[in-house]
Short mmCIF file of C-alpha atoms (C1' of nucleotides) in Angstrom, two decimals:
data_model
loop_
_atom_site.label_atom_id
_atom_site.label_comp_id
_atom_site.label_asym_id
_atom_site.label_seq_id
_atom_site.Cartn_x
_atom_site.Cartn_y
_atom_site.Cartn_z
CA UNK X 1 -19.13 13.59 -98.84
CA UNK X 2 -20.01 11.57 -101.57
CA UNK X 3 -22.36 12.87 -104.42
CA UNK X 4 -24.29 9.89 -103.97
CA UNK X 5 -25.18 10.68 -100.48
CA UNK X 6 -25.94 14.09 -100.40
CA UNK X 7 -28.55 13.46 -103.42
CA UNK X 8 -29.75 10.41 -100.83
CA UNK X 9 -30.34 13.26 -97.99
CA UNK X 10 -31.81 15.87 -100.36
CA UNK X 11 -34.94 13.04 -101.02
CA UNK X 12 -35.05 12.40 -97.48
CA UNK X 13 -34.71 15.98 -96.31
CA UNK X 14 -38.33 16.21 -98.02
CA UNK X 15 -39.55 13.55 -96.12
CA UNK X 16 -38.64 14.99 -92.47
CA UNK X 17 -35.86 12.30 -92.60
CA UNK X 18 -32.55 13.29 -91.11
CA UNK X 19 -28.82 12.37 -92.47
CA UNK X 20 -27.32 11.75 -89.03
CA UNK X 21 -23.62 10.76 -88.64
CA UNK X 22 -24.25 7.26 -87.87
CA UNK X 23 -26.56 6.99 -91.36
CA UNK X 24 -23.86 8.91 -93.26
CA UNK X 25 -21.29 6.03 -91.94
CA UNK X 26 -22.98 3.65 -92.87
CA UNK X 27 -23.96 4.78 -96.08
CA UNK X 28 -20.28 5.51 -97.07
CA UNK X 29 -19.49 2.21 -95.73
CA UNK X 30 -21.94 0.31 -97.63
CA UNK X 31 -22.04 1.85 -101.24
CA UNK X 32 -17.78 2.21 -101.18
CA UNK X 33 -17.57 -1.65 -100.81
CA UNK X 34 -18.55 -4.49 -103.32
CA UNK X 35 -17.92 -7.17 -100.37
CA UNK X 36 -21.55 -8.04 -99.38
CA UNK X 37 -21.39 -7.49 -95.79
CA UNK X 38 -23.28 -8.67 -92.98
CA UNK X 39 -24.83 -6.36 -90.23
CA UNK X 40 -22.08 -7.01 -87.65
CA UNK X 41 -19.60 -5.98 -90.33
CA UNK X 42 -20.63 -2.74 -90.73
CA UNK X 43 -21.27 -2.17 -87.42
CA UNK X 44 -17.22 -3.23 -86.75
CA UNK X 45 -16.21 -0.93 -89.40
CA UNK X 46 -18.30 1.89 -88.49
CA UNK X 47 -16.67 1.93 -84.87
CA UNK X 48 -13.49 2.96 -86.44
CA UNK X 49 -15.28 6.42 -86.70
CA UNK X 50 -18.22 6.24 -84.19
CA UNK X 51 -17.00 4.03 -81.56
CA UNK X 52 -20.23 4.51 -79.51
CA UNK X 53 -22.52 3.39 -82.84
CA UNK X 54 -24.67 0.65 -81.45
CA UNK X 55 -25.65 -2.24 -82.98
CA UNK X 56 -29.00 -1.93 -83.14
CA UNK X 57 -28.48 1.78 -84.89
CA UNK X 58 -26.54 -0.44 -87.90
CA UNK X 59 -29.89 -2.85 -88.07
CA UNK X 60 -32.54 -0.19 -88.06
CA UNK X 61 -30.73 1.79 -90.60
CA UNK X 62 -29.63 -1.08 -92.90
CA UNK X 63 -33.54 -2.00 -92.64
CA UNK X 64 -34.58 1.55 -93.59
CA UNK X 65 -32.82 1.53 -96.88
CA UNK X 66 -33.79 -1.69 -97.38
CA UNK X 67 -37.43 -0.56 -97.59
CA UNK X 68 -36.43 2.98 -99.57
CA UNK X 69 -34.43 0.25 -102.20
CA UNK X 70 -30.92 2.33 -101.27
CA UNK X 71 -29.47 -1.12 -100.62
CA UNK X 72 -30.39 -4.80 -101.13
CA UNK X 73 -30.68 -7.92 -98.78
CA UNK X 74 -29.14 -11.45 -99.49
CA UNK X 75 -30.37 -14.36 -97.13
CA UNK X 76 -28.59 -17.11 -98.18
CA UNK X 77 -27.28 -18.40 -94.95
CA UNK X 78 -28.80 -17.53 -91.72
CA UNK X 79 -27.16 -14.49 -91.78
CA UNK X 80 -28.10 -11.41 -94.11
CA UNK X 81 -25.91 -9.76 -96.03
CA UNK X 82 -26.52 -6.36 -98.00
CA UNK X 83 -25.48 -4.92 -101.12
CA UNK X 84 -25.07 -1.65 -101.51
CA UNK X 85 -25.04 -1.84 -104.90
CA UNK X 86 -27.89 -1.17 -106.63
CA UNK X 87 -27.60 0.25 -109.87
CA UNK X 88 -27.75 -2.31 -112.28
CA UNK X 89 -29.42 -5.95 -111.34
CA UNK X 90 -26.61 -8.79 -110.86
CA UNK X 91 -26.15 -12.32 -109.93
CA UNK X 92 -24.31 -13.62 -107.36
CA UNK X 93 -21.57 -16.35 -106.89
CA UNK X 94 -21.00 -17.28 -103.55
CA UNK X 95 -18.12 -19.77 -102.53
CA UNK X 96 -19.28 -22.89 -100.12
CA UNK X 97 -15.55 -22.89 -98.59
CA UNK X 98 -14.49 -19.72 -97.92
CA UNK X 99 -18.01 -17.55 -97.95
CA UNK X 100 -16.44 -14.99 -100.78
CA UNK X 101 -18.94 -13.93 -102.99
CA UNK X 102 -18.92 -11.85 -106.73
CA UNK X 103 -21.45 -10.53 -108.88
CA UNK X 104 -21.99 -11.51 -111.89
CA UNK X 105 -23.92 -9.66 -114.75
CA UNK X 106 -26.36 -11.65 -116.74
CA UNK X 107 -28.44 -9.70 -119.49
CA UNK X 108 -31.21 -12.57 -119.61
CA UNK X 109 -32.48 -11.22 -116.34
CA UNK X 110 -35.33 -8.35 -117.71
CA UNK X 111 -37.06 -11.16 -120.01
CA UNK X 112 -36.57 -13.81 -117.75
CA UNK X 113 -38.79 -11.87 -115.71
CA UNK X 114 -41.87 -11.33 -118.14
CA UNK X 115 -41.44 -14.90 -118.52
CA UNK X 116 -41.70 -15.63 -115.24
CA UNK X 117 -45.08 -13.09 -115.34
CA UNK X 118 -46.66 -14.65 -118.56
CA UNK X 119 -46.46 -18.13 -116.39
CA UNK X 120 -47.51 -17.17 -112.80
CA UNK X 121 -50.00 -13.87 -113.27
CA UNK X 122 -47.27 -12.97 -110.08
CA UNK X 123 -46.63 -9.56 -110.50
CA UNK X 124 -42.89 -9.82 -109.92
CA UNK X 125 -40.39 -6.94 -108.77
CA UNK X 126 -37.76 -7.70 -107.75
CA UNK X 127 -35.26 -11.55 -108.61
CA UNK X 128 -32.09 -12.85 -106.86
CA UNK X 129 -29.97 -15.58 -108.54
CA UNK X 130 -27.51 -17.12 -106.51
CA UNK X 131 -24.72 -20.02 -107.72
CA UNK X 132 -22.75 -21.52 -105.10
CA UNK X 133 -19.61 -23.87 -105.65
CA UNK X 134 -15.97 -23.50 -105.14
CA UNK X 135 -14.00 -20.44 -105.81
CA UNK X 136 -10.63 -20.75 -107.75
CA UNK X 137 -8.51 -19.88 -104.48
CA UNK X 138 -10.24 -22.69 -102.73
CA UNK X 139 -10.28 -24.79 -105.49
CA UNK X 140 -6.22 -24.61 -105.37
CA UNK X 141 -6.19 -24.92 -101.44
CA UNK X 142 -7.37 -27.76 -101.66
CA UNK X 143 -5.14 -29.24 -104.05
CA UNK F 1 -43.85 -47.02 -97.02
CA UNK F 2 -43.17 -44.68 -100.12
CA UNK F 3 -41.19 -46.30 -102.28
CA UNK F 4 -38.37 -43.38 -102.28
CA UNK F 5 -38.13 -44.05 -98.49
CA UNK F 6 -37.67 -47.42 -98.49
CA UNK F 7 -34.62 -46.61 -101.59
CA UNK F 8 -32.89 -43.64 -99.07
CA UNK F 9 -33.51 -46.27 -95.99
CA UNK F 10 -31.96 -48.94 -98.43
CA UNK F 11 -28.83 -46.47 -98.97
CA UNK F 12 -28.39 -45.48 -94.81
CA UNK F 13 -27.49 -48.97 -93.71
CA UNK F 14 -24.21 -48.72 -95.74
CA UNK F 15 -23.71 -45.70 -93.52
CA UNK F 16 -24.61 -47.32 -90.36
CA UNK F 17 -27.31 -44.34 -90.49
CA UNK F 18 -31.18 -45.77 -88.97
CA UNK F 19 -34.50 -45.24 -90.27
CA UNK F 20 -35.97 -44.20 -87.21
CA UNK F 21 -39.67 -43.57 -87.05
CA UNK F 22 -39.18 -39.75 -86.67
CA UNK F 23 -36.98 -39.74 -89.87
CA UNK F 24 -39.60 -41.79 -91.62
CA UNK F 25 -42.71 -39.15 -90.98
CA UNK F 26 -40.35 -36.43 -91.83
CA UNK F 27 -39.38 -37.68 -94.54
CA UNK F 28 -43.29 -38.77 -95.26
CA UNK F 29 -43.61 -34.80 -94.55
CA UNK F 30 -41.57 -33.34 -96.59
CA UNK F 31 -41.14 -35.82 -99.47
CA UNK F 32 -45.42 -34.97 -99.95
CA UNK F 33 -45.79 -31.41 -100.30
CA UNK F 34 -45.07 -29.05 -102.27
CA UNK F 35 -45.43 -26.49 -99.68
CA UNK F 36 -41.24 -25.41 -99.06
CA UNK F 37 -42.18 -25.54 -95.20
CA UNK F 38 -40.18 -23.83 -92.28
CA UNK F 39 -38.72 -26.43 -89.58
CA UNK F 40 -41.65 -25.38 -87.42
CA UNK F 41 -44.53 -26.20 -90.17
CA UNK F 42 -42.92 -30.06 -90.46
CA UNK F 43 -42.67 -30.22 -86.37
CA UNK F 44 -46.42 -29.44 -86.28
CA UNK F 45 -47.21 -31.88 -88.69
CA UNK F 46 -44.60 -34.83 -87.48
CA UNK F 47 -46.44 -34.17 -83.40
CA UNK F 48 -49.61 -35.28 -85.01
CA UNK F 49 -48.25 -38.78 -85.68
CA UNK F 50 -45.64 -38.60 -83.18
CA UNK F 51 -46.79 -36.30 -80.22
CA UNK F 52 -43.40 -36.58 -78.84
CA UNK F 53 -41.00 -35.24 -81.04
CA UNK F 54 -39.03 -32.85 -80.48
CA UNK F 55 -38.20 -29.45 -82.61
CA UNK F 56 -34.28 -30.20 -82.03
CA UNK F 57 -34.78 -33.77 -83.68
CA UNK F 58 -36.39 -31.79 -86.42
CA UNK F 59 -34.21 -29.40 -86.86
CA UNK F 60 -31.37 -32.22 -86.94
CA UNK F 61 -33.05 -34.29 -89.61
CA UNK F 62 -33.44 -31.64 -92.20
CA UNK F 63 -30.10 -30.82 -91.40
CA UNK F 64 -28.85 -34.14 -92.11
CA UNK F 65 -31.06 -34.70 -95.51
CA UNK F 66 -30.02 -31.37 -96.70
CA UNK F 67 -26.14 -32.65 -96.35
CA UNK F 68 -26.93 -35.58 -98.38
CA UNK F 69 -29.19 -33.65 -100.62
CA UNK F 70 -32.17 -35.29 -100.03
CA UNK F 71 -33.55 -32.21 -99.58
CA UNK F 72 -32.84 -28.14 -100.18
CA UNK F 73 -32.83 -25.73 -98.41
CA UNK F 74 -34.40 -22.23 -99.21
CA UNK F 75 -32.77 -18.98 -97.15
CA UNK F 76 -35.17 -15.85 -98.48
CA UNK F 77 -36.50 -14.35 -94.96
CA UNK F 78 -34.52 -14.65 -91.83
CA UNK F 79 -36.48 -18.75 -91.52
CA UNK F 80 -35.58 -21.16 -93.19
CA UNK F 81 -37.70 -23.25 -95.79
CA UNK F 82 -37.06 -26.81 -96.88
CA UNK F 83 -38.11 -28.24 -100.15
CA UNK F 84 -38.26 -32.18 -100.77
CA UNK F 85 -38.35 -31.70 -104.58
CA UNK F 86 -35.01 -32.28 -105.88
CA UNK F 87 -35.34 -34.41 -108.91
CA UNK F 88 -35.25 -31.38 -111.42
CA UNK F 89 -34.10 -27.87 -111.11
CA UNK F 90 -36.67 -25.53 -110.41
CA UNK F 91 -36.86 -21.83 -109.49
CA UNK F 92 -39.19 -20.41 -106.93
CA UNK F 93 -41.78 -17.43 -107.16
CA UNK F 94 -42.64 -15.97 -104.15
CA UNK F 95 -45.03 -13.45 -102.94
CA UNK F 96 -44.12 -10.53 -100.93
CA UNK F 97 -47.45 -10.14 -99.45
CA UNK F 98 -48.75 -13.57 -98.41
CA UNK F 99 -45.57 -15.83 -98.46
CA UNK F 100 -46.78 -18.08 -100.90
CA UNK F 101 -44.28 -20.33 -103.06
CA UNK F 102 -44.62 -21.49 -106.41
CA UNK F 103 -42.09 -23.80 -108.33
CA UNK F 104 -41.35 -22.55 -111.96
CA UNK F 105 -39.24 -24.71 -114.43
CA UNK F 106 -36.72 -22.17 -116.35
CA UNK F 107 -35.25 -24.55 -119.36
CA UNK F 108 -31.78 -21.93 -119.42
CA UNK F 109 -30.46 -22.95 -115.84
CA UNK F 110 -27.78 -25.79 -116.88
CA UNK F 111 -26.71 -23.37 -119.94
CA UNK F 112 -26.61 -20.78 -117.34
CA UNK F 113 -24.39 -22.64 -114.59
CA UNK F 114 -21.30 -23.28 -117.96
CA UNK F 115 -21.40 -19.58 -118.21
CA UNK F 116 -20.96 -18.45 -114.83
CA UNK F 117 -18.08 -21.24 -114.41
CA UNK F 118 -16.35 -20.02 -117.53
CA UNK F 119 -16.63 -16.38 -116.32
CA UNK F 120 -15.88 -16.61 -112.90
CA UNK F 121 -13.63 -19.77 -112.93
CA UNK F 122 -16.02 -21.01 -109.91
CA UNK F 123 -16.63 -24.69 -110.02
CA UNK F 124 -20.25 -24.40 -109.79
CA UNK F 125 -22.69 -27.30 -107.97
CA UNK F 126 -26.14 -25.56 -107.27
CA UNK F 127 -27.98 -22.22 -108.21
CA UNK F 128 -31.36 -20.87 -106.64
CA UNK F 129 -32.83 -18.25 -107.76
CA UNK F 130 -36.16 -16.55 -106.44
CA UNK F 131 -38.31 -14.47 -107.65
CA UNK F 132 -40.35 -11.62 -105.69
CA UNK F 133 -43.73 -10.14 -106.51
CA UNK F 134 -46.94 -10.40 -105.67
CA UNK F 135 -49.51 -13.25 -106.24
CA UNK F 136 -52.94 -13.09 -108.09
CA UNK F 137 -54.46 -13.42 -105.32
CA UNK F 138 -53.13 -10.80 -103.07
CA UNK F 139 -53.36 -9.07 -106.53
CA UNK F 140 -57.14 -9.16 -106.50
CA UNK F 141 -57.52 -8.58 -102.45
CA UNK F 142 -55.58 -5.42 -102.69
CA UNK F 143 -57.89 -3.61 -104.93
"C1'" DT T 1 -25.89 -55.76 -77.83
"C1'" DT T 2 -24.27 -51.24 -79.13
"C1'" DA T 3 -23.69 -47.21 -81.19
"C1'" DT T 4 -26.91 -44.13 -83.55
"C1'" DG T 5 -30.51 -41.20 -82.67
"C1'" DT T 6 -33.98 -38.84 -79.55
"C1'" DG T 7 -36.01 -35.76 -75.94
"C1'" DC T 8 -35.30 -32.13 -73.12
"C1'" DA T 9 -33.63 -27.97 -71.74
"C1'" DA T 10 -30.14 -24.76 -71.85
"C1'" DA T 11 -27.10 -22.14 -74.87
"C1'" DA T 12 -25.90 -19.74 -78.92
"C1'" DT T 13 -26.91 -16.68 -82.71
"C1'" DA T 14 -29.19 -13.11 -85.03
"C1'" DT T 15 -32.38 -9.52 -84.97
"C1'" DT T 16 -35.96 -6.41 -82.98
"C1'" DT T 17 -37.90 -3.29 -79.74
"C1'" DG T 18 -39.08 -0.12 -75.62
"C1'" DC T 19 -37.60 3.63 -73.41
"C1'" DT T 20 -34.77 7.56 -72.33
"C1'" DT T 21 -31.65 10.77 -74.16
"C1'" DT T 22 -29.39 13.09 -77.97
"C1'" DC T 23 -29.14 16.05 -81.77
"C1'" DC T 24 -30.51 17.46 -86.82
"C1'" DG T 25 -32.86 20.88 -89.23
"C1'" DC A 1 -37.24 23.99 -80.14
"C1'" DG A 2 -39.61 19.71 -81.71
"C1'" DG A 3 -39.56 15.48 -83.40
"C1'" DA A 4 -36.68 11.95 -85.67
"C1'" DA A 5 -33.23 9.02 -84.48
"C1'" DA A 6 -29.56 6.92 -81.34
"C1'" DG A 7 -27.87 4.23 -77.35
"C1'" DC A 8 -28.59 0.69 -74.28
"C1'" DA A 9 -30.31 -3.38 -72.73
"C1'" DA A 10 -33.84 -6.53 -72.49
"C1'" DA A 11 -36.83 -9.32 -75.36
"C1'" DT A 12 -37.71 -12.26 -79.47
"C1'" DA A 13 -37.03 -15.55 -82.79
"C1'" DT A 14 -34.59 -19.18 -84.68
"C1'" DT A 15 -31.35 -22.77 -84.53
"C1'" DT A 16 -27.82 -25.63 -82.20
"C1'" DT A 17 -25.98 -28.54 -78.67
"C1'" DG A 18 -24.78 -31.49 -74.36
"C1'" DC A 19 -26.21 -35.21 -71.97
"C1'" DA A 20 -28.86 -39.11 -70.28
"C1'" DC A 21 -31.83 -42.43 -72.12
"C1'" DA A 22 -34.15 -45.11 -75.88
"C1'" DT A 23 -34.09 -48.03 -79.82
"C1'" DA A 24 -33.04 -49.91 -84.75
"C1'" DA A 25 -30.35 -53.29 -86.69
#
DNA sequence: TTATGTGCAAAATATTTGCTTTCCG
DNA sequence: CGGAAAGCAAATATTTTGCACATAA
């Protein structure tokens, strides 16, 4: 098991929260891919292992580390996406053609956000900055 | 008639496209607030003038303006919001407690969009990003 | 006149939830 | 063993679409 995990069920051991296969699944599948995936994805991948997982397990336990800030949500789209990456805040650039997205780090971020304070008295916690356009695959396609 | 109507109806008729009267109050709608509405918020208004309407008609409308870019669309939350100001790039500050929108002008954005093309080779047309906090208001209710 | 656009209702899509059963600790 | 969580399916919520009819140009 990844180290990552087991320090994720040690926090929630304290809170009477259990690491269950279907959350350890998912949790592997989510933090060992940089890909952005929507619910259904994960749910098709974590079949491969649990093929009675349901799809309503992968929802209520991509929501729940939502809340605990394990993973983040993108909503550009109708559909969500999640990103179980975490560690360091990035942009994202997401291609109108094909739908492939990459992060993108961008150090003006922290300020940007006291700026953003200063201006609106929000208290602000949390930014996403997306770019769409044409990735360099599609841009050759459709040469 | 808003003048800015009359200039989009002006550029449909090359297009064969109609100013229909349900286009016109959306458009009215939209093209008047500041608000970033969901679908549902401009049907509400619209049945006031035109108690007929439909949601579908609505729904295809802002569809259609937001392919000609007439309009944007904003996809934080699973719904929709649409947002008739498009004449300058503007971010958007929302709060996680009450929903409310504000429009913030960050100067950097066109700087921003070279460096993400030179970095990711992406061929870059449009950028939103949000911010999340909470507003003064639900600042001051909370406590 | 005529082809674009609308209303209506049904379908499609995405997500949530109630309830019974399973199983982690 | 007890309670948190899963499976299943039905319910919700949101958006899209087919078709007959209406209407802008």
């Amino acid at each position: 098991m990844i180290k990552q995990i087991e320090e994720i069920h040690e926090g929630w051991k304290n809170q009477g929260k259990r690491l269950t296969k279907q959350k350890k699944i998912i949790l592997e599948i989510i933090k060992q891919t940089r890909s952005h995936p929507t619910a259904d994805w994960v749910y098709e991948q974590s079949r491969k292992e649990l093929p009675n997982i349901s799809l309503g397990t992968v929802y209520r336990v991509l929501s729940q580390l939502t809340i605990e800030g394990l993973i983040n949500e993108l909503t550009f789209e109708k559909q969500r996406h999640f990103d179980g990456f975490v560690e360091d805040l990035h942009s994202h650039v997401i291609c109108n053609d094909c739908g492939k997205i990459v992060d993108i780090s961008l150090s003006y971020n922290q300020i940007l956000q006291e700026f953003v304070e200063t201006q609106t008295n929000y208290l602000i916690d949390d930014q996403n900055h997306e770019f769409f356009g044409i990735c360099p695959d599609c841009q050759n396609k459709n040469n």
